[in-house]
PDB file of C-alpha atoms in Angstrom:
ATOM      1  CA  MET A 203     135.298 111.917 112.833  1.00 46.00           C
ATOM      2  CA  LYS A 204     135.533 113.488 116.286  1.00 47.00           C
ATOM      3  CA  LEU A 205     137.111 116.929 116.726  1.00 48.00           C
ATOM      4  CA  ASP A 206     139.179 117.716 119.809  1.00 50.00           C
ATOM      5  CA  ARG A 207     139.335 121.193 121.338  1.00 46.00           C
ATOM      6  CA  ARG A 208     142.136 122.247 119.008  1.00 47.00           C
ATOM      7  CA  GLY A 209     140.143 121.053 115.971  1.00 49.00           C
ATOM      8  CA  ILE A 210     137.055 122.954 117.102  1.00 45.00           C
ATOM      9  CA  ALA A 211     139.100 126.129 117.576  1.00 47.00           C
ATOM     10  CA  VAL A 212     140.593 125.821 114.083  1.00 43.00           C
ATOM     11  CA  ALA A 213     137.159 125.216 112.549  1.00 45.00           C
ATOM     12  CA  VAL A 214     135.685 128.270 114.290  1.00 41.00           C
ATOM     13  CA  ALA A 215     138.645 130.410 113.215  1.00 44.00           C
ATOM     14  CA  CYS A 216     138.278 129.321 109.586  1.00 41.00           C
ATOM     15  CA  VAL A 217     134.593 130.195 109.367  1.00 39.00           C
ATOM     16  CA  ALA A 218     135.335 133.556 111.036  1.00 42.00           C
ATOM     17  CA  VAL A 219     137.925 134.391 108.367  1.00 40.00           C
ATOM     18  CA  LEU A 220     135.490 133.420 105.615  1.00 42.00           C
ATOM     19  CA  GLY A 221     132.758 135.539 107.144  1.00 45.00           C
ATOM     20  CA  LEU A 222     130.508 132.597 107.884  1.00 45.00           C
ATOM     21  CA  SER A 223     128.547 131.997 111.059  1.00 47.00           C
ATOM     22  CA  ALA A 224     130.391 129.713 113.453  1.00 46.00           C
ATOM     23  CA  PRO A 225     128.805 126.273 113.903  1.00 46.00           C
ATOM     24  CA  SER A 226     127.867 125.167 117.372  1.00 47.00           C
ATOM     25  CA  LYS A 227     129.759 122.409 119.181  1.00 40.00           C
ATOM     26  CA  ALA A 228     126.703 120.192 118.751  1.00 42.00           C
ATOM     27  CA  GLN A 229     126.783 120.736 114.986  1.00 43.00           C
ATOM     28  CA  LEU A 230     130.507 120.005 114.823  1.00 38.00           C
ATOM     29  CA  GLY A 231     130.129 116.724 116.685  1.00 40.00           C
ATOM     30  CA  GLN A 232     126.865 115.602 115.110  1.00 43.00           C
ATOM     31  CA  ALA A 233     127.035 112.660 112.720  1.00 44.00           C
ATOM     32  CA  THR A 234     124.864 112.720 109.625  1.00 47.00           C
ATOM     33  CA  ALA A 235     121.887 110.484 110.321  1.00 51.00           C
ATOM     34  CA  SER A 236     120.906 107.942 107.679  1.00 55.00           C
ATOM     35  CA  PRO A 237     117.271 108.219 106.597  1.00 65.00           C
ATOM     36  CA  VAL A 238     114.953 105.582 107.963  1.00 68.00           C
ATOM     37  CA  PRO A 239     113.502 103.459 105.133  1.00 67.00           C
ATOM     38  CA  GLU A 240     110.081 104.615 104.041  1.00 68.00           C
ATOM     39  CA  GLY A 241     107.157 102.778 105.608  1.00 65.00           C
ATOM     40  CA  ILE A 242     108.728 101.924 108.967  1.00 69.00           C
ATOM     41  CA  GLU A 243     109.308 103.897 112.151  1.00 68.00           C
ATOM     42  CA  ALA A 244     112.815 104.572 113.429  1.00 61.00           C
ATOM     43  CA  SER A 245     112.190 102.385 116.466  1.00 64.00           C
ATOM     44  CA  GLN A 246     111.339  99.444 114.193  1.00 72.00           C
ATOM     45  CA  SER A 247     114.335  99.559 111.858  1.00 82.00           C
ATOM     46  CA  ALA A 248     117.255  97.147 112.094  1.00 86.00           C
ATOM     47  CA  GLY A 249     119.441 100.034 113.227  1.00 86.00           C
ATOM     48  CA  PHE A 250     117.601 100.144 116.568  1.00 87.00           C
ATOM     49  CA  ALA A 251     118.182  96.612 117.837  1.00 88.00           C
ATOM     50  CA  LYS A 252     118.670  97.211 121.580  1.00 89.00           C
ATOM     51  CA  GLY A 253     115.977  95.569 123.668  1.00 88.00           C
ATOM     52  CA  LYS A 254     114.787  93.280 120.876  1.00 90.00           C
ATOM     53  CA  TYR A 255     117.192  90.352 121.068  1.00 93.00           C
ATOM     54  CA  ALA A 256     114.879  88.325 123.318  1.00 92.00           C
ATOM     55  CA  GLN A 257     112.423  88.122 120.416  1.00 90.00           C
ATOM     56  CA  LEU A 258     114.921  85.978 118.493  1.00 93.00           C
ATOM     57  CA  ASP A 259     114.234  83.050 120.842  1.00 94.00           C
ATOM     58  CA  ASN A 260     110.886  82.643 119.089  1.00 94.00           C
ATOM     59  CA  LEU A 261     112.573  81.955 115.744  1.00 96.00           C
ATOM     60  CA  PRO A 262     113.497  78.423 114.599  1.00 97.00           C
ATOM     61  CA  ASP A 263     116.928  76.979 115.384  1.00 97.00           C
ATOM     62  CA  TRP A 264     119.184  77.300 112.322  1.00 98.00           C
ATOM     63  CA  GLY A 265     122.441  77.196 114.275  1.00 96.00           C
ATOM     64  CA  GLY A 266     125.647  75.695 112.917  1.00 97.00           C
ATOM     65  CA  ILE A 267     126.668  75.667 109.254  1.00 97.00           C
ATOM     66  CA  TRP A 268     124.868  74.069 106.319  1.00 98.00           C
ATOM     67  CA  PHE A 269     126.154  72.162 103.286  1.00 97.00           C
ATOM     68  CA  LEU A 270     124.200  71.795 100.068  1.00 96.00           C
ATOM     69  CA  ARG A 271     122.955  68.229  99.701  1.00 92.00           C
ATOM     70  CA  ARG A 272     123.407  67.038  96.143  1.00 80.00           C
ATOM     71  CA  ASP A 273     120.489  65.613  94.207  1.00 73.00           C
ATOM     72  CA  PRO A 274     120.698  61.829  94.815  1.00 65.00           C
ATOM     73  CA  SER A 275     119.582  61.206  91.215  1.00 60.00           C
ATOM     74  CA  GLY A 276     122.722  62.930  89.948  1.00 59.00           C
ATOM     75  CA  GLY A 277     120.739  64.617  87.185  1.00 60.00           C
ATOM     76  CA  PRO A 278     120.972  68.256  86.122  1.00 63.00           C
ATOM     77  CA  GLY A 279     117.552  69.053  87.594  1.00 70.00           C
ATOM     78  CA  PRO A 280     114.940  71.362  86.056  1.00 78.00           C
ATOM     79  CA  GLN A 281     116.145  73.918  83.536  1.00 85.00           C
ATOM     80  CA  PRO A 282     114.730  77.421  82.965  1.00 90.00           C
ATOM     81  CA  GLN A 283     112.441  77.895  79.973  1.00 93.00           C
ATOM     82  CA  LEU A 284     114.008  80.893  78.291  1.00 94.00           C
ATOM     83  CA  LYS A 285     112.394  82.896  75.521  1.00 94.00           C
ATOM     84  CA  GLY A 286     113.181  85.528  72.904  1.00 94.00           C
ATOM     85  CA  LYS A 287     116.680  86.981  72.745  1.00 94.00           C
ATOM     86  CA  TYR A 288     117.592  85.262  76.021  1.00 93.00           C
ATOM     87  CA  LEU A 289     116.972  81.854  74.460  1.00 93.00           C
ATOM     88  CA  GLU A 290     118.966  82.840  71.382  1.00 92.00           C
ATOM     89  CA  ARG A 291     121.840  83.998  73.575  1.00 89.00           C
ATOM     90  CA  PHE A 292     121.784  80.741  75.522  1.00 89.00           C
ATOM     91  CA  GLU A 293     121.892  78.670  72.314  1.00 90.00           C
ATOM     92  CA  ARG A 294     124.952  80.614  71.129  1.00 89.00           C
ATOM     93  CA  TRP A 295     126.610  80.063  74.517  1.00 85.00           C
ATOM     94  CA  ARG A 296     125.943  76.316  74.392  1.00 85.00           C
ATOM     95  CA  LYS A 297     127.374  75.976  70.864  1.00 88.00           C
ATOM     96  CA  GLN A 298     130.486  77.880  71.912  1.00 84.00           C
ATOM     97  CA  VAL A 299     131.038  75.666  74.964  1.00 83.00           C
ATOM     98  CA  ASN A 300     130.524  72.472  72.949  1.00 87.00           C
ATOM     99  CA  ALA A 301     132.965  73.690  70.304  1.00 84.00           C
ATOM    100  CA  ASN A 302     135.529  74.454  73.013  1.00 80.00           C
ATOM    101  CA  ASP A 303     135.542  70.971  74.602  1.00 78.00           C
ATOM    102  CA  GLY A 304     133.182  72.056  77.361  1.00 75.00           C
ATOM    103  CA  VAL A 305     135.272  75.033  78.489  1.00 74.00           C
ATOM    104  CA  GLU A 306     133.384  78.297  78.902  1.00 73.00           C
ATOM    105  CA  LEU A 307     135.063  81.548  77.902  1.00 71.00           C
ATOM    106  CA  ARG A 308     134.059  83.853  80.707  1.00 69.00           C
ATOM    107  CA  GLY A 309     133.596  87.599  80.475  1.00 69.00           C
ATOM    108  CA  ARG A 310     134.324  88.044  84.189  1.00 71.00           C
ATOM    109  CA  SER A 311     137.276  87.380  86.439  1.00 70.00           C
ATOM    110  CA  ASN A 312     137.661  83.886  87.866  1.00 71.00           C
ATOM    111  CA  CYS A 313     137.351  85.474  91.307  1.00 79.00           C
ATOM    112  CA  SER A 314     134.070  87.175  90.491  1.00 82.00           C
ATOM    113  CA  PRO A 315     131.416  85.429  92.651  1.00 86.00           C
ATOM    114  CA  PRO A 316     128.294  83.884  91.102  1.00 87.00           C
ATOM    115  CA  GLY A 317     125.832  86.078  93.020  1.00 91.00           C
ATOM    116  CA  LEU A 318     122.148  85.262  93.243  1.00 94.00           C
ATOM    117  CA  PRO A 319     120.516  82.880  92.728  1.00 94.00           C
ATOM    118  CA  ARG A 320     123.508  80.563  92.198  1.00 90.00           C
ATOM    119  CA  ILE A 321     125.035  81.482  95.562  1.00 92.00           C
ATOM    120  CA  MET A 322     122.330  79.345  97.179  1.00 94.00           C
ATOM    121  CA  ARG A 323     123.222  76.214  95.188  1.00 92.00           C
ATOM    122  CA  LEU A 324     126.973  75.912  95.727  1.00 90.00           C
ATOM    123  CA  ALA A 325     128.310  72.506  96.638  1.00 87.00           C
ATOM    124  CA  GLN A 326     131.347  71.950  98.905  1.00 87.00           C
ATOM    125  CA  TYR A 327     131.261  75.399 100.551  1.00 93.00           C
ATOM    126  CA  PRO A 328     128.896  75.830 103.538  1.00 96.00           C
ATOM    127  CA  TYR A 329     126.378  78.486 104.577  1.00 97.00           C
ATOM    128  CA  GLU A 330     125.705  80.245 107.859  1.00 97.00           C
ATOM    129  CA  PHE A 331     122.447  81.970 108.878  1.00 98.00           C
ATOM    130  CA  LEU A 332     122.591  84.767 111.469  1.00 97.00           C
ATOM    131  CA  PHE A 333     119.451  86.179 113.097  1.00 97.00           C
ATOM    132  CA  THR A 334     119.545  89.732 114.454  1.00 96.00           C
ATOM    133  CA  PRO A 335     116.652  92.131 115.084  1.00 95.00           C
ATOM    134  CA  GLY A 336     115.372  93.468 111.783  1.00 95.00           C
ATOM    135  CA  ARG A 337     117.547  91.364 109.511  1.00 96.00           C
ATOM    136  CA  VAL A 338     118.777  87.902 108.566  1.00 97.00           C
ATOM    137  CA  THR A 339     122.356  87.577 107.307  1.00 98.00           C
ATOM    138  CA  ILE A 340     123.456  84.677 105.121  1.00 97.00           C
ATOM    139  CA  ASN A 341     127.206  84.088 104.893  1.00 96.00           C
ATOM    140  CA  GLN A 342     128.609  81.827 102.174  1.00 95.00           C
ATOM    141  CA  GLU A 343     132.148  80.540 102.527  1.00 94.00           C
ATOM    142  CA  ALA A 344     132.898  80.659  98.787  1.00 91.00           C
ATOM    143  CA  TRP A 345     134.171  84.131  97.866  1.00 89.00           C
ATOM    144  CA  MET A 346     133.125  85.142 101.431  1.00 89.00           C
ATOM    145  CA  GLN A 347     129.775  86.292 100.089  1.00 91.00           C
ATOM    146  CA  THR A 348     127.254  87.968 102.396  1.00 94.00           C
ATOM    147  CA  ARG A 349     123.530  88.441 101.873  1.00 96.00           C
ATOM    148  CA  THR A 350     121.393  90.835 103.908  1.00 97.00           C
ATOM    149  CA  ILE A 351     117.641  90.185 104.166  1.00 97.00           C
ATOM    150  CA  TRP A 352     115.766  93.044 105.814  1.00 97.00           C
ATOM    151  CA  THR A 353     112.974  91.830 108.095  1.00 96.00           C
ATOM    152  CA  ASP A 354     112.136  95.184 109.708  1.00 93.00           C
ATOM    153  CA  GLY A 355     109.120  95.875 107.502  1.00 93.00           C
ATOM    154  CA  ARG A 356     110.743  97.968 104.788  1.00 93.00           C
ATOM    155  CA  GLN A 357     109.706  97.540 101.152  1.00 94.00           C
ATOM    156  CA  HIS A 358     111.724  97.523  97.942  1.00 95.00           C
ATOM    157  CA  PRO A 359     112.668 100.924  96.557  1.00 93.00           C
ATOM    158  CA  PRO A 360     111.387 101.624  93.025  1.00 93.00           C
ATOM    159  CA  LEU A 361     113.241  99.273  90.712  1.00 91.00           C
ATOM    160  CA  ASP A 362     114.858 102.108  88.768  1.00 90.00           C
ATOM    161  CA  GLU A 363     116.392 103.340  92.048  1.00 93.00           C
ATOM    162  CA  VAL A 364     117.995  99.988  92.952  1.00 93.00           C
ATOM    163  CA  ASP A 365     121.639  99.684  91.938  1.00 93.00           C
ATOM    164  CA  PRO A 366     122.003  96.252  90.282  1.00 95.00           C
ATOM    165  CA  SER A 367     124.301  94.068  92.374  1.00 95.00           C
ATOM    166  CA  PHE A 368     125.403  90.482  92.986  1.00 94.00           C
ATOM    167  CA  HIS A 369     122.758  89.943  95.665  1.00 96.00           C
ATOM    168  CA  GLY A 370     120.149  92.555  94.830  1.00 96.00           C
ATOM    169  CA  HIS A 371     117.776  94.057  97.387  1.00 97.00           C
ATOM    170  CA  SER A 372     116.173  91.467  99.685  1.00 97.00           C
ATOM    171  CA  ILE A 373     113.267  91.889 102.080  1.00 97.00           C
ATOM    172  CA  GLY A 374     111.832  89.080 104.174  1.00 97.00           C
ATOM    173  CA  HIS A 375     109.193  88.112 106.695  1.00 97.00           C
ATOM    174  CA  TRP A 376     108.341  85.059 108.758  1.00 97.00           C
ATOM    175  CA  GLU A 377     105.289  82.925 108.056  1.00 97.00           C
ATOM    176  CA  GLY A 378     105.357  80.681 111.104  1.00 96.00           C
ATOM    177  CA  ASP A 379     108.761  78.969 110.966  1.00 97.00           C
ATOM    178  CA  THR A 380     109.266  79.732 107.249  1.00 98.00           C
ATOM    179  CA  LEU A 381     111.425  82.655 106.140  1.00 98.00           C
ATOM    180  CA  VAL A 382     110.014  84.185 102.955  1.00 98.00           C
ATOM    181  CA  ILE A 383     112.550  86.265 100.997  1.00 98.00           C
ATOM    182  CA  ASP A 384     111.761  88.513  98.042  1.00 98.00           C
ATOM    183  CA  THR A 385     114.744  89.795  96.008  1.00 98.00           C
ATOM    184  CA  VAL A 386     114.942  92.241  93.098  1.00 97.00           C
ATOM    185  CA  GLY A 387     117.741  94.285  91.565  1.00 97.00           C
ATOM    186  CA  ILE A 388     120.067  91.371  90.742  1.00 96.00           C
ATOM    187  CA  SER A 389     122.606  92.290  88.068  1.00 94.00           C
ATOM    188  CA  ASP A 390     121.619  91.060  84.619  1.00 93.00           C
ATOM    189  CA  ALA A 391     125.296  90.292  83.941  1.00 90.00           C
ATOM    190  CA  LEU A 392     124.943  87.194  86.152  1.00 90.00           C
ATOM    191  CA  GLU A 393     123.735  83.734  85.179  1.00 85.00           C
ATOM    192  CA  PHE A 394     120.829  82.119  86.987  1.00 82.00           C
ATOM    193  CA  GLY A 395     121.319  78.728  85.345  1.00 75.00           C
ATOM    194  CA  GLU A 396     123.990  77.117  83.222  1.00 75.00           C
ATOM    195  CA  GLY A 397     124.686  79.929  80.770  1.00 73.00           C
ATOM    196  CA  GLY A 398     121.217  81.435  81.188  1.00 84.00           C
ATOM    197  CA  LYS A 399     120.996  85.213  81.605  1.00 90.00           C
ATOM    198  CA  HIS A 400     118.027  87.292  82.743  1.00 94.00           C
ATOM    199  CA  SER A 401     116.732  90.847  82.417  1.00 95.00           C
ATOM    200  CA  ASP A 402     116.704  93.636  85.010  1.00 94.00           C
ATOM    201  CA  ARG A 403     113.124  92.614  85.890  1.00 95.00           C
ATOM    202  CA  PHE A 404     114.239  89.261  87.287  1.00 96.00           C
ATOM    203  CA  ARG A 405     112.711  88.396  90.679  1.00 97.00           C
ATOM    204  CA  LEU A 406     113.602  85.654  93.156  1.00 97.00           C
ATOM    205  CA  VAL A 407     111.284  84.445  95.930  1.00 98.00           C
ATOM    206  CA  GLU A 408     112.618  81.937  98.471  1.00 98.00           C
ATOM    207  CA  ARG A 409     110.793  79.986 101.165  1.00 98.00           C
ATOM    208  CA  ILE A 410     113.284  78.524 103.666  1.00 98.00           C
ATOM    209  CA  TYR A 411     112.287  76.173 106.484  1.00 98.00           C
ATOM    210  CA  LEU A 412     113.408  73.114 108.448  1.00 98.00           C
ATOM    211  CA  ALA A 413     112.145  69.830 107.050  1.00 98.00           C
ATOM    212  CA  PRO A 414     109.189  68.617 109.165  1.00 96.00           C
ATOM    213  CA  ASP A 415     110.683  65.132 109.544  1.00 95.00           C
ATOM    214  CA  ASP A 416     114.349  66.119 109.970  1.00 97.00           C
ATOM    215  CA  PRO A 417     115.484  69.103 112.101  1.00 95.00           C
ATOM    216  CA  ASP A 418     118.963  68.920 110.551  1.00 97.00           C
ATOM    217  CA  LEU A 419     117.707  69.421 106.992  1.00 98.00           C
ATOM    218  CA  LEU A 420     116.979  72.941 105.712  1.00 98.00           C
ATOM    219  CA  VAL A 421     114.792  73.350 102.613  1.00 97.00           C
ATOM    220  CA  ASN A 422     114.915  76.323 100.245  1.00 98.00           C
ATOM    221  CA  GLU A 423     112.079  76.505  97.691  1.00 97.00           C
ATOM    222  CA  MET A 424     113.210  79.006  95.057  1.00 97.00           C
ATOM    223  CA  THR A 425     110.864  80.560  92.471  1.00 97.00           C
ATOM    224  CA  MET A 426     112.247  82.830  89.746  1.00 96.00           C
ATOM    225  CA  THR A 427     110.188  85.019  87.430  1.00 97.00           C
ATOM    226  CA  ASP A 428     111.152  87.353  84.606  1.00 96.00           C
ATOM    227  CA  PRO A 429     108.551  88.696  82.146  1.00 96.00           C
ATOM    228  CA  GLU A 430     111.243  89.306  79.517  1.00 96.00           C
ATOM    229  CA  ALA A 431     113.502  86.262  79.814  1.00 95.00           C
ATOM    230  CA  LEU A 432     111.350  83.405  81.155  1.00 96.00           C
ATOM    231  CA  ALA A 433     108.410  81.739  79.426  1.00 96.00           C
ATOM    232  CA  GLU A 434     107.213  80.426  82.817  1.00 96.00           C
ATOM    233  CA  PRO A 435     108.280  80.609  86.474  1.00 96.00           C
ATOM    234  CA  TYR A 436     111.414  78.624  87.195  1.00 95.00           C
ATOM    235  CA  HIS A 437     111.238  76.473  90.356  1.00 95.00           C
ATOM    236  CA  VAL A 438     114.223  74.931  92.124  1.00 93.00           C
ATOM    237  CA  VAL A 439     114.463  73.231  95.528  1.00 95.00           C
ATOM    238  CA  ALA A 440     117.771  73.218  97.401  1.00 95.00           C
ATOM    239  CA  ASN A 441     118.364  71.137 100.539  1.00 97.00           C
ATOM    240  CA  TYR A 442     121.110  71.747 103.102  1.00 97.00           C
ATOM    241  CA  ARG A 443     122.520  69.342 105.710  1.00 97.00           C
ATOM    242  CA  ARG A 444     123.543  70.777 109.110  1.00 97.00           C
ATOM    243  CA  ASP A 445     126.950  70.618 110.766  1.00 97.00           C
ATOM    244  CA  ARG A 446     126.117  71.797 114.277  1.00 96.00           C
ATOM    245  CA  HIS A 447     129.723  72.392 115.376  1.00 95.00           C
ATOM    246  CA  GLY A 448     131.329  73.595 112.134  1.00 94.00           C
ATOM    247  CA  ALA A 449     132.528  77.062 111.185  1.00 95.00           C
ATOM    248  CA  LEU A 450     133.213  78.918 107.964  1.00 95.00           C
ATOM    249  CA  ILE A 451     136.819  79.144 106.771  1.00 93.00           C
ATOM    250  CA  GLU A 452     138.305  82.298 105.249  1.00 91.00           C
ATOM    251  CA  PHE A 453     138.170  82.246 101.450  1.00 87.00           C
ATOM    252  CA  GLN A 454     140.575  84.646  99.692  1.00 83.00           C
ATOM    253  CA  CYS A 455     140.236  84.073  95.986  1.00 79.00           C
ATOM    254  CA  ALA A 456     141.810  87.422  95.079  1.00 72.00           C
ATOM    255  CA  GLU A 457     145.230  86.197  96.199  1.00 70.00           C
ATOM    256  CA  ASN A 458     145.191  83.689  93.338  1.00 61.00           C
ATOM    257  CA  ASP A 459     143.276  85.627  90.699  1.00 59.00           C
ATOM    258  CA  ARG A 460     145.784  85.203  87.872  1.00 61.00           C
ATOM    259  CA  ASN A 461     144.314  85.932  84.473  1.00 62.00           C
ATOM    260  CA  PRO A 462     146.674  85.178  81.568  1.00 66.00           C
ATOM    261  CA  VAL A 463     147.932  87.936  79.266  1.00 68.00           C
ATOM    262  CA  ASN A 464     148.426  87.426  75.525  1.00 72.00           C
ATOM    263  CA  GLU A 465     151.335  88.633  73.399  1.00 74.00           C
ATOM    264  CA  ASP A 466     149.620  91.995  72.868  1.00 71.00           C
ATOM    265  CA  GLY A 467     149.360  92.617  76.600  1.00 66.00           C
ATOM    266  CA  SER A 468     145.590  92.133  76.724  1.00 70.00           C
ATOM    267  CA  THR A 469     144.136  90.303  79.696  1.00 64.00           C
ATOM    268  CA  LEU A 470     142.385  87.055  78.871  1.00 65.00           C
ATOM    269  CA  PHE A 471     139.453  85.784  80.928  1.00 56.00           C
ATOM    270  CA  LEU A 472     139.084  82.007  81.110  1.00 50.00           C
TER     271      LEU A 472
END
């Protein structure tokens, strides 16, 4: 917030009444600087982008929007090999769904987005990849989800300092024309397969690149590991078809988020 001359005078008068030393004009107008992530210099961080946009011309062309291409076999694809309490929880979930004619009783609002990793395997709704110095942004039309992948050299904070979230904490780097993304801190309340849950030690590594034989096909090789929930790494490949001239459409699920209420006034989640 900027203070005009009147505001500065009032601030100085207040500190005089309280017996405090008056702040300088520079202190009154100075914004609190955010700390630069550990391991990188201020001039390298994504917050200092001026003069670096020309470097983006060296990156591959991912322009336009991208639609998930369904598996031509129509099958469910590979399933995660769960273990321990996570396998037991999944078996209970599957029995409940089968007993309810295939309808899942959800513990979250219908307008709660799927988060990672399922955000990257949504049919019908397209994706958009934006390159800016120090970061890659992935926009998903469904639920208007946004992922930020830091490419400015920062590392993950200690896991116990990461607030669990829908998209976790993602860092990335380029290996030639392949974007390698490493994500931790994904909320363990989210599913990463049909009904499958994971622990807070879940990790997702993605390798995204244009298909060598088709410049309009984007490939995402996804590898998931979890020492508590998975008996072995879980591999999934997602392919996306380009629409060079398309654009994302606004998605406002909250306007239609109508959860039913029972006779006791309790909200029901379907």
